[in-house]
mmCIF file of C-alpha atoms and ligand atoms in Angstrom:
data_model
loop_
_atom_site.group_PDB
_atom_site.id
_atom_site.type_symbol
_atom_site.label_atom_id
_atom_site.label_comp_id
_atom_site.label_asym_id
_atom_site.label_seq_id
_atom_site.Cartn_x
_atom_site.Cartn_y
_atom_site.Cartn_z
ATOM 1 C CA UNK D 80 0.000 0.000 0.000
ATOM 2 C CA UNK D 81 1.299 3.686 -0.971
ATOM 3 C CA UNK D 82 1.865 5.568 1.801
ATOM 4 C CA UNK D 83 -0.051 8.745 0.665
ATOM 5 C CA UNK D 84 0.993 11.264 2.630
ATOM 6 C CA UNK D 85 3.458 13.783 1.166
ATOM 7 C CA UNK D 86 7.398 13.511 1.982
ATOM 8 C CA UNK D 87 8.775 17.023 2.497
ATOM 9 C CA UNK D 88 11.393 17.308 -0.097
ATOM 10 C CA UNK D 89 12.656 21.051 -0.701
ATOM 11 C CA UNK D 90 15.605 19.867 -2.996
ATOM 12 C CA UNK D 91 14.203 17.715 -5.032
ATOM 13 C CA UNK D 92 11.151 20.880 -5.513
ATOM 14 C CA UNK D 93 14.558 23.092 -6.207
ATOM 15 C CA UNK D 94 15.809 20.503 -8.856
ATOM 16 C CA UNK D 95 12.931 19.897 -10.516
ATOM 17 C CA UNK D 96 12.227 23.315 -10.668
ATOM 18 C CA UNK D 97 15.959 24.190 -12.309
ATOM 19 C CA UNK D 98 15.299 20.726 -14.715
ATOM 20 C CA UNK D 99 11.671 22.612 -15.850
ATOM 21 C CA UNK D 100 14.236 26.250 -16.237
ATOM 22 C CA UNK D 101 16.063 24.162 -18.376
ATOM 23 C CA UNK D 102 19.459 24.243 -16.227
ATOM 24 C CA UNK D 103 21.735 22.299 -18.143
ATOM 25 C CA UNK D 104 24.116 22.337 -15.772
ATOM 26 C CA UNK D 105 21.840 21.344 -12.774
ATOM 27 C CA UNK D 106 20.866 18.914 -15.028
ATOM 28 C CA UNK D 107 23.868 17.274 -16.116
ATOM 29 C CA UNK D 108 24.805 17.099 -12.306
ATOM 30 C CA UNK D 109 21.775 16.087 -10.594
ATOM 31 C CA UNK D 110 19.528 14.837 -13.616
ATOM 32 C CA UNK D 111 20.160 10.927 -13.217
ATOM 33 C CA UNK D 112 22.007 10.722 -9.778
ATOM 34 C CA UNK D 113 21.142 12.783 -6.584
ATOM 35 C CA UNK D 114 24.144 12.292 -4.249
ATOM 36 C CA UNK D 115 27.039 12.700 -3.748
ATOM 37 C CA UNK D 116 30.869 11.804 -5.685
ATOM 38 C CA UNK D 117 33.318 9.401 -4.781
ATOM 39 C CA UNK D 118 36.725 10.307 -5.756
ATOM 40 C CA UNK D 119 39.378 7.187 -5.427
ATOM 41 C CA UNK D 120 42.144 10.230 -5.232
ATOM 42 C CA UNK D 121 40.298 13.656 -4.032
ATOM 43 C CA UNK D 122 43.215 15.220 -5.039
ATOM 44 C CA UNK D 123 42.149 14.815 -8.830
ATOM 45 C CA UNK D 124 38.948 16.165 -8.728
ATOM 46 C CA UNK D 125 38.868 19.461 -10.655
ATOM 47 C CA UNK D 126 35.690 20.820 -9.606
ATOM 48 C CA UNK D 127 33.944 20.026 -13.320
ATOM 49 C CA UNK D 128 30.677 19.134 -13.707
ATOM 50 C CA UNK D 129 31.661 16.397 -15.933
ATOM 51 C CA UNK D 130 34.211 15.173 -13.161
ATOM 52 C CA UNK D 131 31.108 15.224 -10.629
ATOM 53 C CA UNK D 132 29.157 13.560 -12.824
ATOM 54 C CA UNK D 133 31.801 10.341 -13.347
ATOM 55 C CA UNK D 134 32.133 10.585 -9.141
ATOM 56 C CA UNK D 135 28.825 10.635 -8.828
ATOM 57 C CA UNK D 136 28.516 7.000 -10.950
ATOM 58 C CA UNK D 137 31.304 6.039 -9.347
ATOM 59 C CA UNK D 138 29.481 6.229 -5.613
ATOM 60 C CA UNK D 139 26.577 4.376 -6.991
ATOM 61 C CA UNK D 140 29.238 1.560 -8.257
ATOM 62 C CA UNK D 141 31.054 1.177 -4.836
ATOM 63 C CA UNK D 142 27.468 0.617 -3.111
ATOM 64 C CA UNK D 143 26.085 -1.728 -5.267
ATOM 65 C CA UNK D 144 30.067 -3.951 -5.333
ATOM 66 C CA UNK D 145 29.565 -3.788 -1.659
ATOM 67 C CA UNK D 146 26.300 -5.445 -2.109
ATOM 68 C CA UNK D 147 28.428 -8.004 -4.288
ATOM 69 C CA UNK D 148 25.790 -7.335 -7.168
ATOM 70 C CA UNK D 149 26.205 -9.748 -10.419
ATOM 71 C CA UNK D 150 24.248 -10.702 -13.260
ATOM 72 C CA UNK D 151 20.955 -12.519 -13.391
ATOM 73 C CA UNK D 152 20.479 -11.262 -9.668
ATOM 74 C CA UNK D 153 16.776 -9.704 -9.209
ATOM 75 C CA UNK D 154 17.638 -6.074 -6.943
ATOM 76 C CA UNK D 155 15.475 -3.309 -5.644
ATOM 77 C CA UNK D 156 16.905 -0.083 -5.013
ATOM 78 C CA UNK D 157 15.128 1.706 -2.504
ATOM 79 C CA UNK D 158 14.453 5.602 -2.590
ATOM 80 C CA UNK D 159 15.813 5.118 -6.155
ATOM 81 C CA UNK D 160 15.519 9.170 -7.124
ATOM 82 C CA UNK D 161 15.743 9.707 -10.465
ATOM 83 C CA UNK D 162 17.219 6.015 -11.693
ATOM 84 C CA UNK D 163 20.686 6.635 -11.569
ATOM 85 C CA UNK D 164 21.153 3.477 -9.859
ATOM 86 C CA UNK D 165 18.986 1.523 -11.820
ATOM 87 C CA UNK D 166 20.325 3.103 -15.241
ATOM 88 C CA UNK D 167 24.382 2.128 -13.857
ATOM 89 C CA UNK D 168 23.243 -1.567 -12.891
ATOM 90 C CA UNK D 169 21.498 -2.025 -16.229
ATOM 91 C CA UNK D 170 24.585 -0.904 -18.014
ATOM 92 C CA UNK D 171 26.815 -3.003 -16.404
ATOM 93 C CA UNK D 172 25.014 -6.069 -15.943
ATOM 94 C CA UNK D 173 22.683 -8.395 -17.812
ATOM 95 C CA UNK D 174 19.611 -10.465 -16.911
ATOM 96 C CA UNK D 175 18.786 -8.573 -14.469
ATOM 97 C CA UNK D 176 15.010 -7.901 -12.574
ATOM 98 C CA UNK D 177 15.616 -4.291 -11.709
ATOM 99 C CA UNK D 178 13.039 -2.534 -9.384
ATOM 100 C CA UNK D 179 13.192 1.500 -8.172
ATOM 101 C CA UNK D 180 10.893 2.136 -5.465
ATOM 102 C CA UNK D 181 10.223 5.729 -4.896
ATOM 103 C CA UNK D 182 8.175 7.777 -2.788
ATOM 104 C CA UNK D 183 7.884 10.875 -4.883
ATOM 105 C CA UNK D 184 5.608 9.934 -8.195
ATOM 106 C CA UNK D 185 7.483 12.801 -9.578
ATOM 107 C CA UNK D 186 10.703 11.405 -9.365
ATOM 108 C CA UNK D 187 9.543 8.371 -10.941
ATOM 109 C CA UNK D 188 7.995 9.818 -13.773
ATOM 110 C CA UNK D 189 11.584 11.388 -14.638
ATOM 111 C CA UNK D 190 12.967 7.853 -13.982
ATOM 112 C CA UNK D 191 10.807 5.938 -16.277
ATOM 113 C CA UNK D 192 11.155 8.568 -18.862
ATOM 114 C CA UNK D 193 14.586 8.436 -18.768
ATOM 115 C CA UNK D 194 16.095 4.868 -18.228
ATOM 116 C CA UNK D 195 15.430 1.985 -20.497
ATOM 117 C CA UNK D 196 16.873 -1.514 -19.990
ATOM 118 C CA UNK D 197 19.824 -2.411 -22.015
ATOM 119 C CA UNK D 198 21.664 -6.034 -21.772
ATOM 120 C CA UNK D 199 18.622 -8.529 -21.880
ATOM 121 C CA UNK D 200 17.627 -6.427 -18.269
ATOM 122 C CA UNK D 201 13.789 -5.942 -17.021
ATOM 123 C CA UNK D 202 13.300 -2.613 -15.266
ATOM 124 C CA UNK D 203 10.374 -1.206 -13.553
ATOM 125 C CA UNK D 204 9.528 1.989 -11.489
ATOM 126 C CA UNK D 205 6.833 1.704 -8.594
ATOM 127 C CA UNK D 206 5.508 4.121 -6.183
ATOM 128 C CA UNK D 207 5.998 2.922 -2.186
ATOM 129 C CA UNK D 208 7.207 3.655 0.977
ATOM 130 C CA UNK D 209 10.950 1.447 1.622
ATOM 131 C CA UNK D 210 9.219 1.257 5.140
ATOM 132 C CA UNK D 211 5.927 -1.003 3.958
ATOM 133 C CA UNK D 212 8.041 -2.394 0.619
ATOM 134 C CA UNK D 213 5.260 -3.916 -1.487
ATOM 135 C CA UNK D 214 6.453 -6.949 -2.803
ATOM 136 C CA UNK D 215 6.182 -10.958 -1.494
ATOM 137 C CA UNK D 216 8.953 -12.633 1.324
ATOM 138 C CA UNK D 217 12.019 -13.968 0.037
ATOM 139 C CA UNK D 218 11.996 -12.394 -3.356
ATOM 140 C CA UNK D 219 15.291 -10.304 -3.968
ATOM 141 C CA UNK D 220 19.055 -11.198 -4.443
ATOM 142 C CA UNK D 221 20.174 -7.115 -3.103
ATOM 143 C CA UNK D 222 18.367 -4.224 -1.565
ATOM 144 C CA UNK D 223 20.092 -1.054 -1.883
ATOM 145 C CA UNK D 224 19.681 2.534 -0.298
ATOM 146 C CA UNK D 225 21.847 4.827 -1.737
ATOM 147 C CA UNK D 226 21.992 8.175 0.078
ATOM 148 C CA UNK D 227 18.321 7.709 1.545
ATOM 149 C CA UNK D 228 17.819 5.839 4.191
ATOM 150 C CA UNK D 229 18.596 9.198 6.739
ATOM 151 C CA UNK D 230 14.708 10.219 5.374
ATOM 152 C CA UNK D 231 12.911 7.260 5.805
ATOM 153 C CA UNK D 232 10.903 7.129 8.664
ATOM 154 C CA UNK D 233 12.213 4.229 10.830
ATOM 155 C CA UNK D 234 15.655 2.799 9.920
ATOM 156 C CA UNK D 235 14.499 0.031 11.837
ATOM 157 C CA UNK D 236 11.119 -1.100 10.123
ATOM 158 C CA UNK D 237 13.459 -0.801 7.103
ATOM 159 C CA UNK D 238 15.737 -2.877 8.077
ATOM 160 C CA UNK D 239 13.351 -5.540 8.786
ATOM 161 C CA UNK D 240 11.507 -4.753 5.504
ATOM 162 C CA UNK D 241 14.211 -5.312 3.765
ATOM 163 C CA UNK D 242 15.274 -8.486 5.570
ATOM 164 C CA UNK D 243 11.588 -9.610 4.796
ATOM 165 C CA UNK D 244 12.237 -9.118 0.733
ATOM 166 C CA UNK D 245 15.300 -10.321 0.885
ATOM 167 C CA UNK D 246 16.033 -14.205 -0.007
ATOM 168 C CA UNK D 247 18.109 -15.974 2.386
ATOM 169 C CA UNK D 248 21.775 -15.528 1.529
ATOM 170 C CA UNK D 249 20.964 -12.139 0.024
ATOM 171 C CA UNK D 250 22.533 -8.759 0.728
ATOM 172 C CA UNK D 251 21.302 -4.940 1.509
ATOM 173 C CA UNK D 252 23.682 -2.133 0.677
ATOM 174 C CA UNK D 253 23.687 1.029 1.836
ATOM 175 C CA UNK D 254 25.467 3.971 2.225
ATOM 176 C CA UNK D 255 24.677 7.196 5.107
ATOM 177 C CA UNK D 256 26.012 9.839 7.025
ATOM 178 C CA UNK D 257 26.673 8.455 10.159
ATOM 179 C CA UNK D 258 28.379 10.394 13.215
ATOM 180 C CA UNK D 259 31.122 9.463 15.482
ATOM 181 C CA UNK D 260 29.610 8.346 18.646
ATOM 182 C CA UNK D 261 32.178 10.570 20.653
ATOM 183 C CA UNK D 262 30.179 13.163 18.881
ATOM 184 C CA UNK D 263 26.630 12.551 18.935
ATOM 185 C CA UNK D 264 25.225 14.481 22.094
ATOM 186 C CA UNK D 265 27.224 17.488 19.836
ATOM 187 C CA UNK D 266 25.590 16.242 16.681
ATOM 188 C CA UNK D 267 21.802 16.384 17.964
ATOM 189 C CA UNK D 268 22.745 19.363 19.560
ATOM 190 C CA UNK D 269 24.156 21.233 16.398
ATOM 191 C CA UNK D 270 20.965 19.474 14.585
ATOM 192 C CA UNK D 271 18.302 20.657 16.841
ATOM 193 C CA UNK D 272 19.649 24.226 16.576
ATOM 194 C CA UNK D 273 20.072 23.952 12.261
ATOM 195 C CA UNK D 274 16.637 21.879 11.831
ATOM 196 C CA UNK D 275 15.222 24.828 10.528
ATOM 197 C CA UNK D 276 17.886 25.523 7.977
ATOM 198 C CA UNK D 277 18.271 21.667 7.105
ATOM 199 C CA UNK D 278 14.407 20.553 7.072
ATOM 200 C CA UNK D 279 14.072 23.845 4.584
ATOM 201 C CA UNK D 280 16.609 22.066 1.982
ATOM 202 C CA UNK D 281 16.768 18.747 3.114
ATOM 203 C CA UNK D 282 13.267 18.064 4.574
ATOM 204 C CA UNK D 283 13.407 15.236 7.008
ATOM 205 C CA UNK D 284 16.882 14.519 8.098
ATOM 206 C CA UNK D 285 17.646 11.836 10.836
ATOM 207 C CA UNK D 286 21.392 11.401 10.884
ATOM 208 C CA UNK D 287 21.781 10.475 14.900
ATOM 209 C CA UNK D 288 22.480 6.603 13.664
ATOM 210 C CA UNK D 289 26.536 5.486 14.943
ATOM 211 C CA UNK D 290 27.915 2.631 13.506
ATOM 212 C CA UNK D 291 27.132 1.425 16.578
ATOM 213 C CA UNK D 292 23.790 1.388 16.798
ATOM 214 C CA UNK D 293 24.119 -0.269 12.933
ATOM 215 C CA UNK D 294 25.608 -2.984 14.264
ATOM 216 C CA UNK D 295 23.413 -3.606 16.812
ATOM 217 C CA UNK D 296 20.357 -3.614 14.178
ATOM 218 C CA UNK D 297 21.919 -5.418 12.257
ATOM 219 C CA UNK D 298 22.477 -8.005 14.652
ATOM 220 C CA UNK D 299 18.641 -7.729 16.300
ATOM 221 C CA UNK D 300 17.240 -7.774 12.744
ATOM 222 C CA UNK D 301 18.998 -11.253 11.640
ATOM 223 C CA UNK D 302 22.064 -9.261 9.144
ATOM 224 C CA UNK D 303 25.504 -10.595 9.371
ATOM 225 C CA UNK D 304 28.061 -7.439 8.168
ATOM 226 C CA UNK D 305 29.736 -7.846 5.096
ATOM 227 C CA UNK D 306 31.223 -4.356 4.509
ATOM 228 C CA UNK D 307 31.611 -1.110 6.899
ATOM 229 C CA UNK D 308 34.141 1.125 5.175
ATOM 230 C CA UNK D 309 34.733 4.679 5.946
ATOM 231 C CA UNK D 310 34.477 6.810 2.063
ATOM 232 C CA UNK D 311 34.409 10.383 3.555
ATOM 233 C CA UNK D 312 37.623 11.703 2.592
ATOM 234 C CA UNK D 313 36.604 10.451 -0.508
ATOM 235 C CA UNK D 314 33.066 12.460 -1.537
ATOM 236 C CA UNK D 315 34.571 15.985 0.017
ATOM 237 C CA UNK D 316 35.181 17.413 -3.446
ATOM 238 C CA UNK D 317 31.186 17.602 -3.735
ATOM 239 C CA UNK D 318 30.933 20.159 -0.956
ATOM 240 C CA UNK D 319 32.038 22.866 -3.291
ATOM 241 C CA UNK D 320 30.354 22.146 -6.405
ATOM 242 C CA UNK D 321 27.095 22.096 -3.976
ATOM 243 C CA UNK D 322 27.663 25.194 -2.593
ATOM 244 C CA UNK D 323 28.683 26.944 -5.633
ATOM 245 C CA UNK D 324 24.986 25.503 -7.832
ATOM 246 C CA UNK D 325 22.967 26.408 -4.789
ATOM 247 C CA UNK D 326 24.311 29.917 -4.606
ATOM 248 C CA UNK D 327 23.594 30.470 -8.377
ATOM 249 C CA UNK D 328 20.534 29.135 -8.038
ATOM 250 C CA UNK D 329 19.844 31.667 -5.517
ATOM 251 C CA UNK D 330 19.408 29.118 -2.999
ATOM 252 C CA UNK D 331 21.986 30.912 -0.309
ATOM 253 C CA UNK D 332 20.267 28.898 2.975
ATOM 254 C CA UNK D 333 20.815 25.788 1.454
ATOM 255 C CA UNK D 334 24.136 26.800 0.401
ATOM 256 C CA UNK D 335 24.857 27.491 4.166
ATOM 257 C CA UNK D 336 23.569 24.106 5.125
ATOM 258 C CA UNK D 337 25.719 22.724 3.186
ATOM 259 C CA UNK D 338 28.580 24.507 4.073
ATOM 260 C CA UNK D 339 28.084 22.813 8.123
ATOM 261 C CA UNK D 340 27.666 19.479 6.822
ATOM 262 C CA UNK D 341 31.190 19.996 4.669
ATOM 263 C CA UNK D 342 32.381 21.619 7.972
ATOM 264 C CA UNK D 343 31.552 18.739 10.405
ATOM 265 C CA UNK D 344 32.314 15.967 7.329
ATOM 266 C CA UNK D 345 36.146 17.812 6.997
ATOM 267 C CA UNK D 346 36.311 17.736 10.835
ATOM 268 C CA UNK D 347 35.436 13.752 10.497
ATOM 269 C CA UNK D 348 32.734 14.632 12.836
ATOM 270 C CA UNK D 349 30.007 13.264 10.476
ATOM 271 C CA UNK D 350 31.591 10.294 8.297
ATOM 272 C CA UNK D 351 30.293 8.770 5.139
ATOM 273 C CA UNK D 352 29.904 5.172 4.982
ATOM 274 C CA UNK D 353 29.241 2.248 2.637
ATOM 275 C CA UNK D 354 27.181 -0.792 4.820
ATOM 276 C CA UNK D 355 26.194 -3.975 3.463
ATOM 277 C CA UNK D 356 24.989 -7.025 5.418
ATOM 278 C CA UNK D 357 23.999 -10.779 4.400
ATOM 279 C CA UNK D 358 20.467 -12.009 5.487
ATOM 280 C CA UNK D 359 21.628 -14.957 7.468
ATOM 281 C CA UNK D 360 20.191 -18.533 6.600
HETATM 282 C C1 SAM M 293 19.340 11.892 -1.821
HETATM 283 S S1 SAM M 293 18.038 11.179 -2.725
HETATM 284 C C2 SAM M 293 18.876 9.756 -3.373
HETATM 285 C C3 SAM M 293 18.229 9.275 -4.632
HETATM 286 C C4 SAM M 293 18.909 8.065 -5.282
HETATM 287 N N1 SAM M 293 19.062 6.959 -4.368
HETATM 288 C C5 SAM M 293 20.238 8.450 -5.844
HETATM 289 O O1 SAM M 293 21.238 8.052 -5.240
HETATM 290 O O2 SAM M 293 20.294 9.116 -6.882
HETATM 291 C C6 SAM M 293 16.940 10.486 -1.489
HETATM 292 C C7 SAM M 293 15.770 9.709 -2.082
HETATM 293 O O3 SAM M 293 15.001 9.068 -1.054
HETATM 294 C C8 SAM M 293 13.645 9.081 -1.452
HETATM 295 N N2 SAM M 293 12.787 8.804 -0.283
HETATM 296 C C9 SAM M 293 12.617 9.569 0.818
HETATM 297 N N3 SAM M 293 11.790 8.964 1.700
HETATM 298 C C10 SAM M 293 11.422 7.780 1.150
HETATM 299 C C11 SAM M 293 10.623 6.683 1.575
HETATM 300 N N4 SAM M 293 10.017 6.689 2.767
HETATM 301 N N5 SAM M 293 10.488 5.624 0.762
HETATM 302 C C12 SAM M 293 11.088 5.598 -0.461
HETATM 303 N N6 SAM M 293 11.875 6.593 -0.914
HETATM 304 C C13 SAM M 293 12.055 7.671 -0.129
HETATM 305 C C14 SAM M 293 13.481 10.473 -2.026
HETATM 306 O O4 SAM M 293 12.317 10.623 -2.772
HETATM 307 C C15 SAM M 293 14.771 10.553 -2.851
HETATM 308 O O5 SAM M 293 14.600 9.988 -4.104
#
């Protein structure tokens, strides 16, 4: 069942907004994937659009490898935004059952508009909350979240959703924003004070979750961990190409949010991580 209520999304209003103005840049960054790069040496990224756009693939590649995706495998990505994801795995694998499950109807439409299944793949788009996933037990090879699981509304009744679609032996991946423990009282601290500023760009942010507490639902939820690794020196390069779009889109708050996420990332305050787990048997 679709969960009808409408998900606060400010940036994905902004984008579609700049994709309707016909920003070709916007559109070139943001048009298929909506998060952010992954740089193997962050010391070669030239601030380019083009360069952000190959980072940004390359995120979506390091996710689904830590999901050990392969061909003939049936995966659902969850909070699939535009069908980057979707569009990467169909180009690199074949006989595939791809699924995007989406919220936003919006987002969808863009997706199924704009991907189209090469390499003997099946692809479809639905509308659903990754909370209440609507498909049977047992029925995927990989789950994936990439960049969304810090809006859903329970990482917990996720996790278990996921577990429940998930065939024994197979594998979520995910990757979030996760905060050193050390740091956490700081962290909800700094976020109840920027809500305002973050809920206007982001909408619904929860980004309290240590790896800690990931282990621990992991465990409680019947995951074994396959992957935890630490990417955050490797997406800083998008901080600035953010900032600099959002300011010439006149978008200066979100610009500013931005700029305290890039501050507490580069203080290693807020870390980026790639998760994946194995549904045990
Ligand atoms: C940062 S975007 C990432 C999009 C996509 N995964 C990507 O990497 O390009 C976050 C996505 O989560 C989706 N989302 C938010 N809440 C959701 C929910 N409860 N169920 C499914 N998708 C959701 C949003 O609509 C959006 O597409």
């Amino acid at each position: 069942m679709v969960n009808n209520q409408k998900v606060e999304l400010p940036y994905f209003d902004q984008l579609l907004e700049g994709f309707n103005q016909g920003n070709t840049e916007l559109i070139k960054t943001f048009g298929l994937h909506v998060h952010w790069g992954y740089w193997a040496n962050p010391n070669t990224a030239d601030g380019s659009i083009d360069d952000f756009a190959t980072a940004a693939e390359n995120l979506t590649r390091r996710v689904c490898d830590a999901g050990g995706v392969a061909d003939g495998q049936k995966v659902l990505d969850c909070g699939c935004g535009f069908g980057g994801t979707i569009a990467s795995l169909s180009d690199r694998f074949s006989n595939m059952q791809l699924t995007g499950l989406n919220i936003d109807p919006r987002q969808l439409a863009r997706a199924r508009e704009q991907v189209q299944p090469r390499n003997h793949n099946q692809i479809e788009f639905i509308q659903g909350d990754a909370c209440q996933l609507p498909f049977a037990d047992n029925s995927f090879d990989l789950v994936l979240a990439v960049e969304c699981i810090f809006h859903f509304p329970s990482r917990q009744r996720f996790f278990q959703e996921a577990w429940r679609v998930l065939k024994p032996g197979g594998k979520l991946a995910i990757c979030d924003f996760v905060p050193l423990k050390f740091f956490r009282p700081l962290m909800n601290m700094a976020a109840n004070l920027l809500e305002p500023s973050v809920s206007n760009t982001y909408g619904k942010v929860d980004s309290s979750f240590t790896l800690d507490t990931y282990r621990q639902l992991a465990q409680t939820t019947g995951f074994t961990s396959i992957v935890e690794e630490d990417i955050t020196i490797n997406t800083l390069p998008t901080y600035p190409l953010l900032k600099r779009l959002q300011r010439e889109s006149g978008y200066e708050q979100s610009a500013n949010s931005t700029a305290v996420a890039e501050w507490i990332s580069r203080l290693g305050i807020l870390r980026y991580l790639i998760l994946s787990y194995r549904k045990n048997l």
